[in-house]
Each structure stands twice: as structure tokens, then as C-alpha cells.
PDB file of C-alpha atoms and ligand atoms in Angstrom:
ATOM      1  CA  MET A   1     -50.804  -1.078  15.971  1.00  0.00           C
ATOM      2  CA  HIS A   2     -47.817   0.913  17.147  1.00  0.00           C
ATOM      3  CA  SER A   3     -46.615  -1.863  19.387  1.00  0.00           C
ATOM      4  CA  MET A   4     -46.930  -4.402  16.554  1.00  0.00           C
ATOM      5  CA  ASN A   5     -44.684  -2.234  14.394  1.00  0.00           C
ATOM      6  CA  ALA A   6     -42.286  -1.853  17.245  1.00  0.00           C
ATOM      7  CA  ILE A   7     -42.077  -5.617  17.698  1.00  0.00           C
ATOM      8  CA  THR A   8     -41.505  -6.241  13.984  1.00  0.00           C
ATOM      9  CA  ALA A   9     -38.910  -3.485  13.836  1.00  0.00           C
ATOM     10  CA  SER A  10     -37.047  -4.755  16.854  1.00  0.00           C
ATOM     11  CA  SER A  11     -36.976  -8.357  15.592  1.00  0.00           C
ATOM     12  CA  ASP A  12     -35.672  -7.080  12.223  1.00  0.00           C
ATOM     13  CA  THR A  13     -33.012  -5.172  14.089  1.00  0.00           C
ATOM     14  CA  SER A  14     -31.990  -8.165  16.149  1.00  0.00           C
ATOM     15  CA  ARG A  15     -31.839 -10.355  13.037  1.00  0.00           C
ATOM     16  CA  ALA A  16     -29.597  -7.771  11.354  1.00  0.00           C
ATOM     17  CA  ASP A  17     -27.479  -7.547  14.511  1.00  0.00           C
ATOM     18  CA  HIS A  18     -27.167 -11.300  14.593  1.00  0.00           C
ATOM     19  CA  ARG A  19     -26.012 -11.448  10.979  1.00  0.00           C
ATOM     20  CA  GLN A  20     -23.555  -8.632  11.612  1.00  0.00           C
ATOM     21  CA  SER A  21     -22.061 -10.443  14.607  1.00  0.00           C
ATOM     22  CA  GLN A  22     -21.815 -13.652  12.645  1.00  0.00           C
ATOM     23  CA  VAL A  23     -20.107 -11.940   9.697  1.00  0.00           C
ATOM     24  CA  ALA A  24     -17.765 -10.055  12.053  1.00  0.00           C
ATOM     25  CA  ASN A  25     -16.713 -13.242  13.866  1.00  0.00           C
ATOM     26  CA  ARG A  26     -16.086 -15.165  10.683  1.00  0.00           C
ATOM     27  CA  LEU A  27     -14.311 -12.206   9.103  1.00  0.00           C
ATOM     28  CA  ALA A  28     -11.939 -11.816  12.059  1.00  0.00           C
ATOM     29  CA  GLN A  29     -11.093 -15.474  11.695  1.00  0.00           C
ATOM     30  CA  ALA A  30     -10.684 -15.286   7.917  1.00  0.00           C
ATOM     31  CA  LEU A  31      -8.340 -12.311   8.305  1.00  0.00           C
ATOM     32  CA  SER A  32      -6.133 -14.065  10.833  1.00  0.00           C
ATOM     33  CA  GLN A  33      -6.058 -17.253   8.765  1.00  0.00           C
ATOM     34  CA  GLY A  34      -5.405 -15.596   5.412  1.00  0.00           C
ATOM     35  CA  LYS A  35      -8.672 -16.780   3.907  1.00  0.00           C
ATOM     36  CA  LEU A  36      -9.615 -13.706   1.861  1.00  0.00           C
ATOM     37  CA  GLN A  37      -8.775 -13.661  -1.832  1.00  0.00           C
ATOM     38  CA  VAL A  38      -7.413 -10.676  -3.673  1.00  0.00           C
ATOM     39  CA  VAL A  39      -8.459 -10.235  -7.288  1.00  0.00           C
ATOM     40  CA  TYR A  40      -7.366  -7.451  -9.593  1.00  0.00           C
ATOM     41  CA  GLN A  41      -9.364  -5.411 -12.078  1.00  0.00           C
ATOM     42  CA  PRO A  42      -7.400  -3.456 -14.694  1.00  0.00           C
ATOM     43  CA  GLU A  43      -7.848   0.149 -15.698  1.00  0.00           C
ATOM     44  CA  VAL A  44      -7.210   0.319 -19.395  1.00  0.00           C
ATOM     45  CA  SER A  45      -6.013   2.957 -21.845  1.00  0.00           C
ATOM     46  CA  LEU A  46      -8.864   3.338 -24.319  1.00  0.00           C
ATOM     47  CA  PHE A  47      -6.297   4.107 -27.045  1.00  0.00           C
ATOM     48  CA  SER A  48      -3.381   1.720 -26.577  1.00  0.00           C
ATOM     49  CA  ARG A  49      -5.449  -0.859 -24.662  1.00  0.00           C
ATOM     50  CA  GLU A  50      -2.589  -1.152 -22.246  1.00  0.00           C
ATOM     51  CA  ILE A  51      -3.226  -1.808 -18.585  1.00  0.00           C
ATOM     52  CA  THR A  52      -2.373   1.372 -16.700  1.00  0.00           C
ATOM     53  CA  SER A  53      -3.468   0.242 -13.232  1.00  0.00           C
ATOM     54  CA  LEU A  54      -4.660  -2.832 -11.414  1.00  0.00           C
ATOM     55  CA  GLU A  55      -7.207  -2.304  -8.670  1.00  0.00           C
ATOM     56  CA  ALA A  56      -6.959  -4.827  -5.843  1.00  0.00           C
ATOM     57  CA  LEU A  57     -10.376  -6.069  -4.766  1.00  0.00           C
ATOM     58  CA  CYS A  58     -11.192  -8.316  -1.858  1.00  0.00           C
ATOM     59  CA  ARG A  59     -13.279 -11.472  -2.256  1.00  0.00           C
ATOM     60  CA  TRP A  60     -14.490 -13.765   0.484  1.00  0.00           C
ATOM     61  CA  ASP A  61     -15.960 -17.217   0.173  1.00  0.00           C
ATOM     62  CA  ASP A  62     -16.508 -18.422   3.720  1.00  0.00           C
ATOM     63  CA  ALA A  63     -16.812 -22.099   4.667  1.00  0.00           C
ATOM     64  CA  GLU A  64     -19.945 -21.407   6.742  1.00  0.00           C
ATOM     65  CA  LEU A  65     -21.477 -18.261   5.254  1.00  0.00           C
ATOM     66  CA  GLY A  66     -20.666 -18.909   1.595  1.00  0.00           C
ATOM     67  CA  GLN A  67     -19.813 -15.945  -0.639  1.00  0.00           C
ATOM     68  CA  VAL A  68     -20.184 -12.711   1.275  1.00  0.00           C
ATOM     69  CA  ALA A  69     -20.470  -9.595  -0.902  1.00  0.00           C
ATOM     70  CA  PRO A  70     -17.685  -7.025  -0.411  1.00  0.00           C
ATOM     71  CA  ASP A  71     -20.264  -4.291   0.221  1.00  0.00           C
ATOM     72  CA  GLU A  72     -21.572  -6.299   3.161  1.00  0.00           C
ATOM     73  CA  PHE A  73     -18.321  -7.373   4.782  1.00  0.00           C
ATOM     74  CA  ILE A  74     -16.640  -4.007   4.335  1.00  0.00           C
ATOM     75  CA  ALA A  75     -19.592  -2.320   6.054  1.00  0.00           C
ATOM     76  CA  VAL A  76     -19.375  -4.890   8.863  1.00  0.00           C
ATOM     77  CA  ALA A  77     -15.610  -4.370   9.126  1.00  0.00           C
ATOM     78  CA  GLU A  78     -16.207  -0.625   9.482  1.00  0.00           C
ATOM     79  CA  ALA A  79     -18.938  -1.101  12.090  1.00  0.00           C
ATOM     80  CA  ARG A  80     -17.108  -3.714  14.157  1.00  0.00           C
ATOM     81  CA  GLY A  81     -13.581  -2.394  14.338  1.00  0.00           C
ATOM     82  CA  LEU A  82     -12.065  -4.692  11.724  1.00  0.00           C
ATOM     83  CA  ILE A  83     -11.407  -2.192   8.967  1.00  0.00           C
ATOM     84  CA  VAL A  84      -7.784  -1.514   9.932  1.00  0.00           C
ATOM     85  CA  ALA A  85      -7.048  -5.254   9.963  1.00  0.00           C
ATOM     86  CA  LEU A  86      -8.756  -5.610   6.570  1.00  0.00           C
ATOM     87  CA  GLY A  87      -6.756  -2.708   5.136  1.00  0.00           C
ATOM     88  CA  GLU A  88      -3.495  -4.164   6.439  1.00  0.00           C
ATOM     89  CA  TYR A  89      -4.405  -7.546   4.994  1.00  0.00           C
ATOM     90  CA  MET A  90      -4.952  -6.005   1.568  1.00  0.00           C
ATOM     91  CA  LEU A  91      -1.727  -4.024   1.778  1.00  0.00           C
ATOM     92  CA  ARG A  92       0.297  -7.104   2.747  1.00  0.00           C
ATOM     93  CA  SER A  93      -1.231  -9.091  -0.121  1.00  0.00           C
ATOM     94  CA  VAL A  94      -0.577  -6.334  -2.620  1.00  0.00           C
ATOM     95  CA  LEU A  95       3.020  -5.823  -1.477  1.00  0.00           C
ATOM     96  CA  ALA A  96       3.614  -9.549  -1.859  1.00  0.00           C
ATOM     97  CA  ASP A  97       2.188  -9.453  -5.402  1.00  0.00           C
ATOM     98  CA  LEU A  98       3.901  -6.224  -6.496  1.00  0.00           C
ATOM     99  CA  PRO A  99       7.272  -7.595  -7.628  1.00  0.00           C
ATOM    100  CA  TRP A 100       5.448  -9.953  -9.941  1.00  0.00           C
ATOM    101  CA  VAL A 101       3.073  -7.255 -11.186  1.00  0.00           C
ATOM    102  CA  THR A 102       5.844  -4.786 -11.968  1.00  0.00           C
ATOM    103  CA  GLN A 103       7.755  -7.433 -13.846  1.00  0.00           C
ATOM    104  CA  ARG A 104       4.777  -8.128 -16.050  1.00  0.00           C
ATOM    105  CA  TRP A 105       3.416  -4.564 -16.325  1.00  0.00           C
ATOM    106  CA  PRO A 106       6.418  -2.281 -15.644  1.00  0.00           C
ATOM    107  CA  GLU A 107       4.407   0.935 -15.983  1.00  0.00           C
ATOM    108  CA  ALA A 108       1.317  -0.145 -14.089  1.00  0.00           C
ATOM    109  CA  LYS A 109       0.254   0.892 -10.627  1.00  0.00           C
ATOM    110  CA  VAL A 110      -1.588  -1.248  -8.143  1.00  0.00           C
ATOM    111  CA  ALA A 111      -4.473   0.482  -6.386  1.00  0.00           C
ATOM    112  CA  ILE A 112      -5.822  -0.317  -2.964  1.00  0.00           C
ATOM    113  CA  ASN A 113      -9.078   0.996  -1.537  1.00  0.00           C
ATOM    114  CA  ALA A 114      -8.968   2.714   1.831  1.00  0.00           C
ATOM    115  CA  SER A 115     -11.896   3.523   4.090  1.00  0.00           C
ATOM    116  CA  GLY A 116     -12.422   7.029   5.428  1.00  0.00           C
ATOM    117  CA  LEU A 117     -12.145   5.498   8.900  1.00  0.00           C
ATOM    118  CA  GLU A 118      -8.565   4.449   8.129  1.00  0.00           C
ATOM    119  CA  LEU A 119      -7.625   7.805   6.618  1.00  0.00           C
ATOM    120  CA  ALA A 120      -8.912   9.551   9.724  1.00  0.00           C
ATOM    121  CA  LEU A 121      -6.334   7.760  11.899  1.00  0.00           C
ATOM    122  CA  PRO A 122      -3.389  10.106  12.461  1.00  0.00           C
ATOM    123  CA  ASP A 123      -0.829   7.315  12.033  1.00  0.00           C
ATOM    124  CA  PHE A 124      -2.259   5.862   8.810  1.00  0.00           C
ATOM    125  CA  ALA A 125       0.422   7.187   6.452  1.00  0.00           C
ATOM    126  CA  GLN A 126       3.156   6.382   8.961  1.00  0.00           C
ATOM    127  CA  ARG A 127       2.046   2.753   9.265  1.00  0.00           C
ATOM    128  CA  LEU A 128       1.753   2.371   5.512  1.00  0.00           C
ATOM    129  CA  ARG A 129       5.225   3.804   5.120  1.00  0.00           C
ATOM    130  CA  ALA A 130       6.566   1.352   7.709  1.00  0.00           C
ATOM    131  CA  SER A 131       5.037  -1.614   5.863  1.00  0.00           C
ATOM    132  CA  LEU A 132       6.547  -0.360   2.635  1.00  0.00           C
ATOM    133  CA  ALA A 133       9.941   0.207   4.239  1.00  0.00           C
ATOM    134  CA  SER A 134      10.005  -3.326   5.593  1.00  0.00           C
ATOM    135  CA  THR A 135       9.335  -4.598   2.047  1.00  0.00           C
ATOM    136  CA  ASP A 136      10.903  -2.113  -0.362  1.00  0.00           C
ATOM    137  CA  ILE A 137      10.254   1.623  -0.114  1.00  0.00           C
ATOM    138  CA  GLY A 138      10.897   1.858  -3.871  1.00  0.00           C
ATOM    139  CA  LEU A 139       7.564   0.131  -4.421  1.00  0.00           C
ATOM    140  CA  ALA A 140       5.774   3.336  -3.357  1.00  0.00           C
ATOM    141  CA  ARG A 141       5.741   4.667  -6.911  1.00  0.00           C
ATOM    142  CA  HIS A 142       3.770   1.604  -7.969  1.00  0.00           C
ATOM    143  CA  LEU A 143       1.075   2.146  -5.369  1.00  0.00           C
ATOM    144  CA  GLU A 144      -2.152   4.087  -5.625  1.00  0.00           C
ATOM    145  CA  LEU A 145      -4.687   4.706  -2.894  1.00  0.00           C
ATOM    146  CA  GLU A 146      -8.401   4.979  -3.718  1.00  0.00           C
ATOM    147  CA  VAL A 147     -10.561   6.979  -1.358  1.00  0.00           C
ATOM    148  CA  THR A 148     -14.213   7.928  -1.731  1.00  0.00           C
ATOM    149  CA  GLU A 149     -15.737  11.322  -1.192  1.00  0.00           C
ATOM    150  CA  SER A 150     -16.988   9.967   2.139  1.00  0.00           C
ATOM    151  CA  VAL A 151     -13.578  10.926   3.567  1.00  0.00           C
ATOM    152  CA  PHE A 152     -15.164  14.372   3.862  1.00  0.00           C
ATOM    153  CA  HIS A 153     -17.318  13.001   6.698  1.00  0.00           C
ATOM    154  CA  HIS A 154     -14.172  12.402   8.711  1.00  0.00           C
ATOM    155  CA  ASN A 155     -11.525  14.630  10.222  1.00  0.00           C
ATOM    156  CA  VAL A 156     -10.505  16.505   7.078  1.00  0.00           C
ATOM    157  CA  PRO A 157      -7.185  17.963   8.363  1.00  0.00           C
ATOM    158  CA  VAL A 158      -6.044  14.485   9.434  1.00  0.00           C
ATOM    159  CA  VAL A 159      -7.203  12.932   6.154  1.00  0.00           C
ATOM    160  CA  ASN A 160      -5.369  15.617   4.175  1.00  0.00           C
ATOM    161  CA  ALA A 161      -2.183  15.252   6.228  1.00  0.00           C
ATOM    162  CA  ASN A 162      -2.219  11.502   5.550  1.00  0.00           C
ATOM    163  CA  LEU A 163      -2.831  11.988   1.844  1.00  0.00           C
ATOM    164  CA  MET A 164      -0.039  14.545   1.569  1.00  0.00           C
ATOM    165  CA  SER A 165       2.446  12.273   3.357  1.00  0.00           C
ATOM    166  CA  LEU A 166       1.554   9.433   1.028  1.00  0.00           C
ATOM    167  CA  ARG A 167       1.991  11.621  -2.033  1.00  0.00           C
ATOM    168  CA  GLU A 168       5.422  12.661  -0.786  1.00  0.00           C
ATOM    169  CA  LEU A 169       6.361   8.987  -0.859  1.00  0.00           C
ATOM    170  CA  GLY A 170       5.258   8.792  -4.492  1.00  0.00           C
ATOM    171  CA  ILE A 171       1.930   7.092  -3.849  1.00  0.00           C
ATOM    172  CA  THR A 172      -0.831   8.517  -6.037  1.00  0.00           C
ATOM    173  CA  ILE A 173      -4.329   9.284  -4.808  1.00  0.00           C
ATOM    174  CA  ALA A 174      -7.525   8.471  -6.672  1.00  0.00           C
ATOM    175  CA  ILE A 175     -10.999   9.669  -5.736  1.00  0.00           C
ATOM    176  CA  ASP A 176     -13.237   6.645  -6.185  1.00  0.00           C
ATOM    177  CA  ASP A 177     -16.909   6.556  -7.222  1.00  0.00           C
ATOM    178  CA  PHE A 178     -16.719  10.275  -7.921  1.00  0.00           C
ATOM    179  CA  GLY A 179     -20.036  12.083  -8.222  1.00  0.00           C
ATOM    180  CA  THR A 180     -22.005  10.007  -5.747  1.00  0.00           C
ATOM    181  CA  GLY A 181     -20.813  11.493  -2.477  1.00  0.00           C
ATOM    182  CA  GLN A 182     -21.852  14.702  -0.786  1.00  0.00           C
ATOM    183  CA  SER A 183     -20.561  18.154  -1.669  1.00  0.00           C
ATOM    184  CA  SER A 184     -18.092  16.600  -4.049  1.00  0.00           C
ATOM    185  CA  LEU A 185     -17.416  19.593  -6.263  1.00  0.00           C
ATOM    186  CA  SER A 186     -17.372  22.168  -3.504  1.00  0.00           C
ATOM    187  CA  ARG A 187     -14.702  20.224  -1.577  1.00  0.00           C
ATOM    188  CA  LEU A 188     -12.683  18.963  -4.509  1.00  0.00           C
ATOM    189  CA  HIS A 189     -10.119  21.758  -4.397  1.00  0.00           C
ATOM    190  CA  THR A 190      -9.287  20.979  -0.769  1.00  0.00           C
ATOM    191  CA  LEU A 191      -8.263  17.368  -1.403  1.00  0.00           C
ATOM    192  CA  PRO A 192      -4.841  16.347  -2.748  1.00  0.00           C
ATOM    193  CA  PHE A 193      -5.456  13.889  -5.584  1.00  0.00           C
ATOM    194  CA  ASP A 194      -4.022  12.642  -8.884  1.00  0.00           C
ATOM    195  CA  LYS A 195      -6.961  10.849 -10.409  1.00  0.00           C
ATOM    196  CA  ILE A 196     -10.736  10.903 -10.464  1.00  0.00           C
ATOM    197  CA  LYS A 197     -12.697   7.714 -11.002  1.00  0.00           C
ATOM    198  CA  LEU A 198     -16.082   8.727 -12.357  1.00  0.00           C
ATOM    199  CA  ASP A 199     -18.823   6.599 -10.839  1.00  0.00           C
ATOM    200  CA  ARG A 200     -20.477   3.988 -13.019  1.00  0.00           C
ATOM    201  CA  SER A 201     -23.890   5.618 -12.584  1.00  0.00           C
ATOM    202  CA  PHE A 202     -22.806   8.225 -15.168  1.00  0.00           C
ATOM    203  CA  VAL A 203     -22.078   5.499 -17.715  1.00  0.00           C
ATOM    204  CA  LYS A 204     -25.459   3.886 -17.029  1.00  0.00           C
ATOM    205  CA  ALA A 205     -27.169   7.197 -17.795  1.00  0.00           C
ATOM    206  CA  LEU A 206     -24.989   8.091 -20.760  1.00  0.00           C
ATOM    207  CA  GLN A 207     -27.907   8.403 -23.206  1.00  0.00           C
ATOM    208  CA  ALA A 208     -28.972  11.590 -21.455  1.00  0.00           C
ATOM    209  CA  PRO A 209     -27.490  14.682 -23.156  1.00  0.00           C
ATOM    210  CA  MET A 210     -26.977  16.332 -19.782  1.00  0.00           C
ATOM    211  CA  VAL A 211     -24.889  13.370 -18.572  1.00  0.00           C
ATOM    212  CA  GLN A 212     -22.753  13.540 -21.730  1.00  0.00           C
ATOM    213  CA  GLU A 213     -22.086  17.189 -20.946  1.00  0.00           C
ATOM    214  CA  ILE A 214     -21.092  16.286 -17.380  1.00  0.00           C
ATOM    215  CA  VAL A 215     -18.615  13.710 -18.698  1.00  0.00           C
ATOM    216  CA  LYS A 216     -17.190  16.283 -21.123  1.00  0.00           C
ATOM    217  CA  ALA A 217     -16.854  18.787 -18.300  1.00  0.00           C
ATOM    218  CA  MET A 218     -15.029  16.208 -16.174  1.00  0.00           C
ATOM    219  CA  VAL A 219     -12.654  15.462 -19.062  1.00  0.00           C
ATOM    220  CA  GLN A 220     -11.914  19.142 -19.410  1.00  0.00           C
ATOM    221  CA  LEU A 221     -11.542  19.731 -15.682  1.00  0.00           C
ATOM    222  CA  THR A 222      -9.087  16.861 -15.217  1.00  0.00           C
ATOM    223  CA  ASN A 223      -7.133  17.805 -18.351  1.00  0.00           C
ATOM    224  CA  THR A 224      -6.813  21.399 -17.204  1.00  0.00           C
ATOM    225  CA  PHE A 225      -5.292  20.327 -13.894  1.00  0.00           C
ATOM    226  CA  SER A 226      -3.227  17.446 -15.347  1.00  0.00           C
ATOM    227  CA  ARG A 227      -5.196  14.853 -13.460  1.00  0.00           C
ATOM    228  CA  THR A 228      -6.304  11.505 -14.824  1.00  0.00           C
ATOM    229  CA  LEU A 229      -9.964  10.693 -15.408  1.00  0.00           C
ATOM    230  CA  VAL A 230     -10.978   7.053 -15.284  1.00  0.00           C
ATOM    231  CA  VAL A 231     -14.511   6.083 -16.220  1.00  0.00           C
ATOM    232  CA  GLU A 232     -15.865   3.168 -14.205  1.00  0.00           C
ATOM    233  CA  GLY A 233     -18.452   0.579 -15.139  1.00  0.00           C
ATOM    234  CA  ILE A 234     -18.039   0.339 -18.925  1.00  0.00           C
ATOM    235  CA  GLU A 235     -20.192  -2.632 -19.879  1.00  0.00           C
ATOM    236  CA  THR A 236     -21.107  -2.195 -23.557  1.00  0.00           C
ATOM    237  CA  ARG A 237     -19.337  -1.295 -26.782  1.00  0.00           C
ATOM    238  CA  GLU A 238     -21.766   1.574 -27.332  1.00  0.00           C
ATOM    239  CA  GLN A 239     -20.714   3.083 -24.017  1.00  0.00           C
ATOM    240  CA  LEU A 240     -17.037   2.616 -24.879  1.00  0.00           C
ATOM    241  CA  HIS A 241     -17.372   4.368 -28.238  1.00  0.00           C
ATOM    242  CA  GLN A 242     -19.429   7.160 -26.820  1.00  0.00           C
ATOM    243  CA  LEU A 243     -16.889   7.724 -24.027  1.00  0.00           C
ATOM    244  CA  VAL A 244     -13.975   7.804 -26.474  1.00  0.00           C
ATOM    245  CA  ALA A 245     -15.919  10.338 -28.560  1.00  0.00           C
ATOM    246  CA  LEU A 246     -16.407  12.453 -25.422  1.00  0.00           C
ATOM    247  CA  GLY A 247     -12.629  12.519 -24.897  1.00  0.00           C
ATOM    248  CA  CYS A 248     -12.178   9.874 -22.184  1.00  0.00           C
ATOM    249  CA  HIS A 249      -8.743   8.238 -22.111  1.00  0.00           C
ATOM    250  CA  VAL A 250      -8.916   5.543 -19.457  1.00  0.00           C
ATOM    251  CA  GLY A 251     -11.680   3.144 -18.470  1.00  0.00           C
ATOM    252  CA  GLN A 252     -12.584   0.254 -16.249  1.00  0.00           C
ATOM    253  CA  GLY A 253     -15.470  -2.155 -16.451  1.00  0.00           C
ATOM    254  CA  TYR A 254     -16.700  -5.600 -17.313  1.00  0.00           C
ATOM    255  CA  LEU A 255     -16.435  -4.986 -21.072  1.00  0.00           C
ATOM    256  CA  LEU A 256     -12.719  -4.276 -20.785  1.00  0.00           C
ATOM    257  CA  CYS A 257     -11.839  -6.813 -18.121  1.00  0.00           C
ATOM    258  CA  ARG A 258     -13.520  -8.448 -15.153  1.00  0.00           C
ATOM    259  CA  PRO A 259     -11.710  -8.699 -11.852  1.00  0.00           C
ATOM    260  CA  GLY A 260      -9.553 -11.827 -11.803  1.00  0.00           C
ATOM    261  CA  ALA A 261      -6.576 -13.609 -10.318  1.00  0.00           C
ATOM    262  CA  LEU A 262      -3.282 -12.031 -11.397  1.00  0.00           C
ATOM    263  CA  ALA A 263      -2.208 -15.088 -13.345  1.00  0.00           C
ATOM    264  CA  ASP A 264      -5.443 -15.005 -15.377  1.00  0.00           C
ATOM    265  CA  LEU A 265      -5.185 -11.388 -16.517  1.00  0.00           C
ATOM    266  CA  PRO A 266      -4.151 -10.731 -20.113  1.00  0.00           C
ATOM    267  CA  ALA A 267      -1.006  -8.669 -20.792  1.00  0.00           C
ATOM    268  CA  GLN A 268      -3.074  -6.435 -23.047  1.00  0.00           C
ATOM    269  CA  ILE A 269      -6.791  -6.047 -23.362  1.00  0.00           C
ATOM    270  CA  ALA A 270      -8.563  -7.058 -26.541  1.00  0.00           C
ATOM    271  CA  TRP A 271     -12.084  -5.877 -27.147  1.00  0.00           C
ATOM    272  CA  PRO A 272     -14.225  -6.323 -30.193  1.00  0.00           C
ATOM    273  CA  GLN A 273     -14.082  -3.706 -32.948  1.00  0.00           C
ATOM    274  CA  ALA A 274     -17.299  -1.870 -33.722  1.00  0.00           C
TER     275      ALA A 274
HETATM  276  O1    G B   1     -16.283   1.167  -5.376  1.00  0.00           O
HETATM  277  P1    G B   1     -15.405   0.518  -6.409  1.00  0.00           P
HETATM  278  O2    G B   1     -15.466   1.219  -7.725  1.00  0.00           O
HETATM  279  O3    G B   1     -13.983   0.302  -5.916  1.00  0.00           O
HETATM  280  O4    G B   1     -16.072  -0.919  -6.622  1.00  0.00           O
HETATM  281  C1    G B   1     -15.482  -1.908  -7.392  1.00  0.00           C
HETATM  282  C2    G B   1     -16.546  -2.971  -7.604  1.00  0.00           C
HETATM  283  O5    G B   1     -17.221  -2.736  -8.825  1.00  0.00           O
HETATM  284  C3    G B   1     -15.948  -4.372  -7.724  1.00  0.00           C
HETATM  285  O6    G B   1     -16.594  -5.224  -6.830  1.00  0.00           O
HETATM  286  C4    G B   1     -16.193  -4.778  -9.166  1.00  0.00           C
HETATM  287  O7    G B   1     -16.480  -6.150  -9.274  1.00  0.00           O
HETATM  288  C5    G B   1     -17.376  -3.920  -9.567  1.00  0.00           C
HETATM  289  N1    G B   1     -17.349  -3.604 -11.002  1.00  0.00           N
HETATM  290  C6    G B   1     -16.252  -3.476 -11.771  1.00  0.00           C
HETATM  291  N2    G B   1     -16.574  -3.215 -13.077  1.00  0.00           N
HETATM  292  C7    G B   1     -17.923  -3.177 -13.120  1.00  0.00           C
HETATM  293  C8    G B   1     -18.876  -2.971 -14.207  1.00  0.00           C
HETATM  294  O8    G B   1     -18.536  -2.779 -15.383  1.00  0.00           O
HETATM  295  N3    G B   1     -20.191  -2.985 -13.857  1.00  0.00           N
HETATM  296  C9    G B   1     -20.615  -3.195 -12.583  1.00  0.00           C
HETATM  297  N4    G B   1     -21.929  -3.194 -12.356  1.00  0.00           N
HETATM  298  N5    G B   1     -19.759  -3.412 -11.550  1.00  0.00           N
HETATM  299  C10   G B   1     -18.420  -3.400 -11.798  1.00  0.00           C
HETATM  300 MN1   MN B   2     -12.195   1.413  -6.156  1.00  0.00          MN
END
């Protein structure tokens, strides 16, 4: 009985290992051949409907594996030593797109997601600065870096030093998927940040009075400290109206705009009136 379980478990493990190796090999190739796409999803002012930020998101449609979900290939990149290459790929793509973005949306920022593994490297900020300098250091004020609360699992002094160097350059810091990580509130005051992106799970549960109170508290907290609150995962008009009523100013989600190629994004967002 035990040995049967052991056999099943080990064949599951080897199948998962095999998939991971396959994804890692193909991903390394895709990165060196420029085969990943970058799409952008706006963050939108819920009052003016203007685009305040564009979040760069990676998409991968592989010739052999087909579409691979970002959750899967990012996890593989982290496990197999490809996350720095992936981060640099995204940065290069974004820097190439930035002149065009700033022409079209002069006030908007472009946000890139960084893994805690990257932030824990002592030379992260230095390398980012060097890439910027070789393009145009003035672009720094148009860049935002999104990090999740999982950075707390890494070397916090190094992470903080990186974040502070980036902020000195004019790059803003957003805490992504806020509310899902560990010890988020207790560590919040130790992290330099400009923006909180409230995880979409709060919007999903918005009917619950307790969740509405949490959203209100987050609005108040961010207002008090002059930080921006962005609510993620807005999918319905009911959610949008409820969030506006709770005092939220900026949102992101499929109702407002799906991720898309830069050329396909509207200058301003239109959504149906109630
Ligand atoms: O972790 P992060 O928030 O950066 O993840 C962004 C991912 O969330 C993207 O892959 C994007 O396609 C997805 N996403 C964006 N808006 C919505 C939404 O309204 N609902 C859901 N379920 N997913 C969304
Ligand atoms: Mn993000």
C-alpha cells in the first residue's frame, strides 16, 4: 500500500520534472530568440477614465508547447535560473516601447513585474540603472516596478536597498497582489513603496460587509500616507460602482480593459454607464 503510493508519487514527480525541463529549455530558447510577446494592461482613473499606468505582461505562445500560462513559465523561470534573463527581456522590451508610450500617454507610467529573487540580488538596481542609462536615464520617471509581498521571504535589507536606489532614480514602487502574502500589514511600514495594488480576491468577495470595510480601510490608509491604491480584477459594473462608492480612485481589470498590444489600446477607456 505504502509502496504503491510511493511509486505513484514518484512517477508524478518525474512527470512534473519532465514538463519543467521541457518548459525551461523552450523558454531559454524563446528568450534568446525574442519570441515572447509583451502586452499591456492599463490602470485607469475611475473618475477621468484616463490611463494612469500600463502594466507590461509577458505572453508566450510556443511552437511546440502551445500557449504556456505566465504563472507556469514564471515559476519555471524562478526554479531553473531563468528569472533574471526574463526580467531583462521585459525591461528591454519596455524601454524600446517607452518613447512611443510617452508620446501617446504623456502622464502614464509603464510598470514591470519583478520577482523577489531578482530584488534579492545586490546588483539589481545597479543593472537596471545601467540599462536605463544606455537608453535614456530620463525614462526612469516613466517606470514603475511591481513587487509582491513575497519579497519578504528574501533578504529584506538587500531588497530594501534596491528599492530605495530605484526610487532615487524616480522609479516608483508598487506592491502587487496586496493582501494575499504573509505578514503583509506587519511588514508594510518597512518597505519603501508608492502604490498598493489590492488583490482581485477582495473584489470577488465584495458583497461581504467585512470586505467592504477592508477596502475602505485601505483607501483611508493609502490616502493618509499619500500613496496610490489600485484595485485589481474589476470585472463587473456592479463592482466598479461599489468601489467608486467606497472611495477607490484607480482600477484595473477586464471590465476596464483587457491586456493587449500597445497599438490596440484605446487612448481613453469607455465603459458603459449604469
Ligand atoms: O499578479 P498580477 O496582478 O500582476 O497578474 C496580472 C494577471 O492578471 C494578468 O495575467 C492579467 O491577464 C490578469 N488579469 C487582469 N485583469 C483581470 C481581471 O479582471 N480578472 C482576472 N481574473 N484576471 C485579470
Ligand atoms: Mn502586476
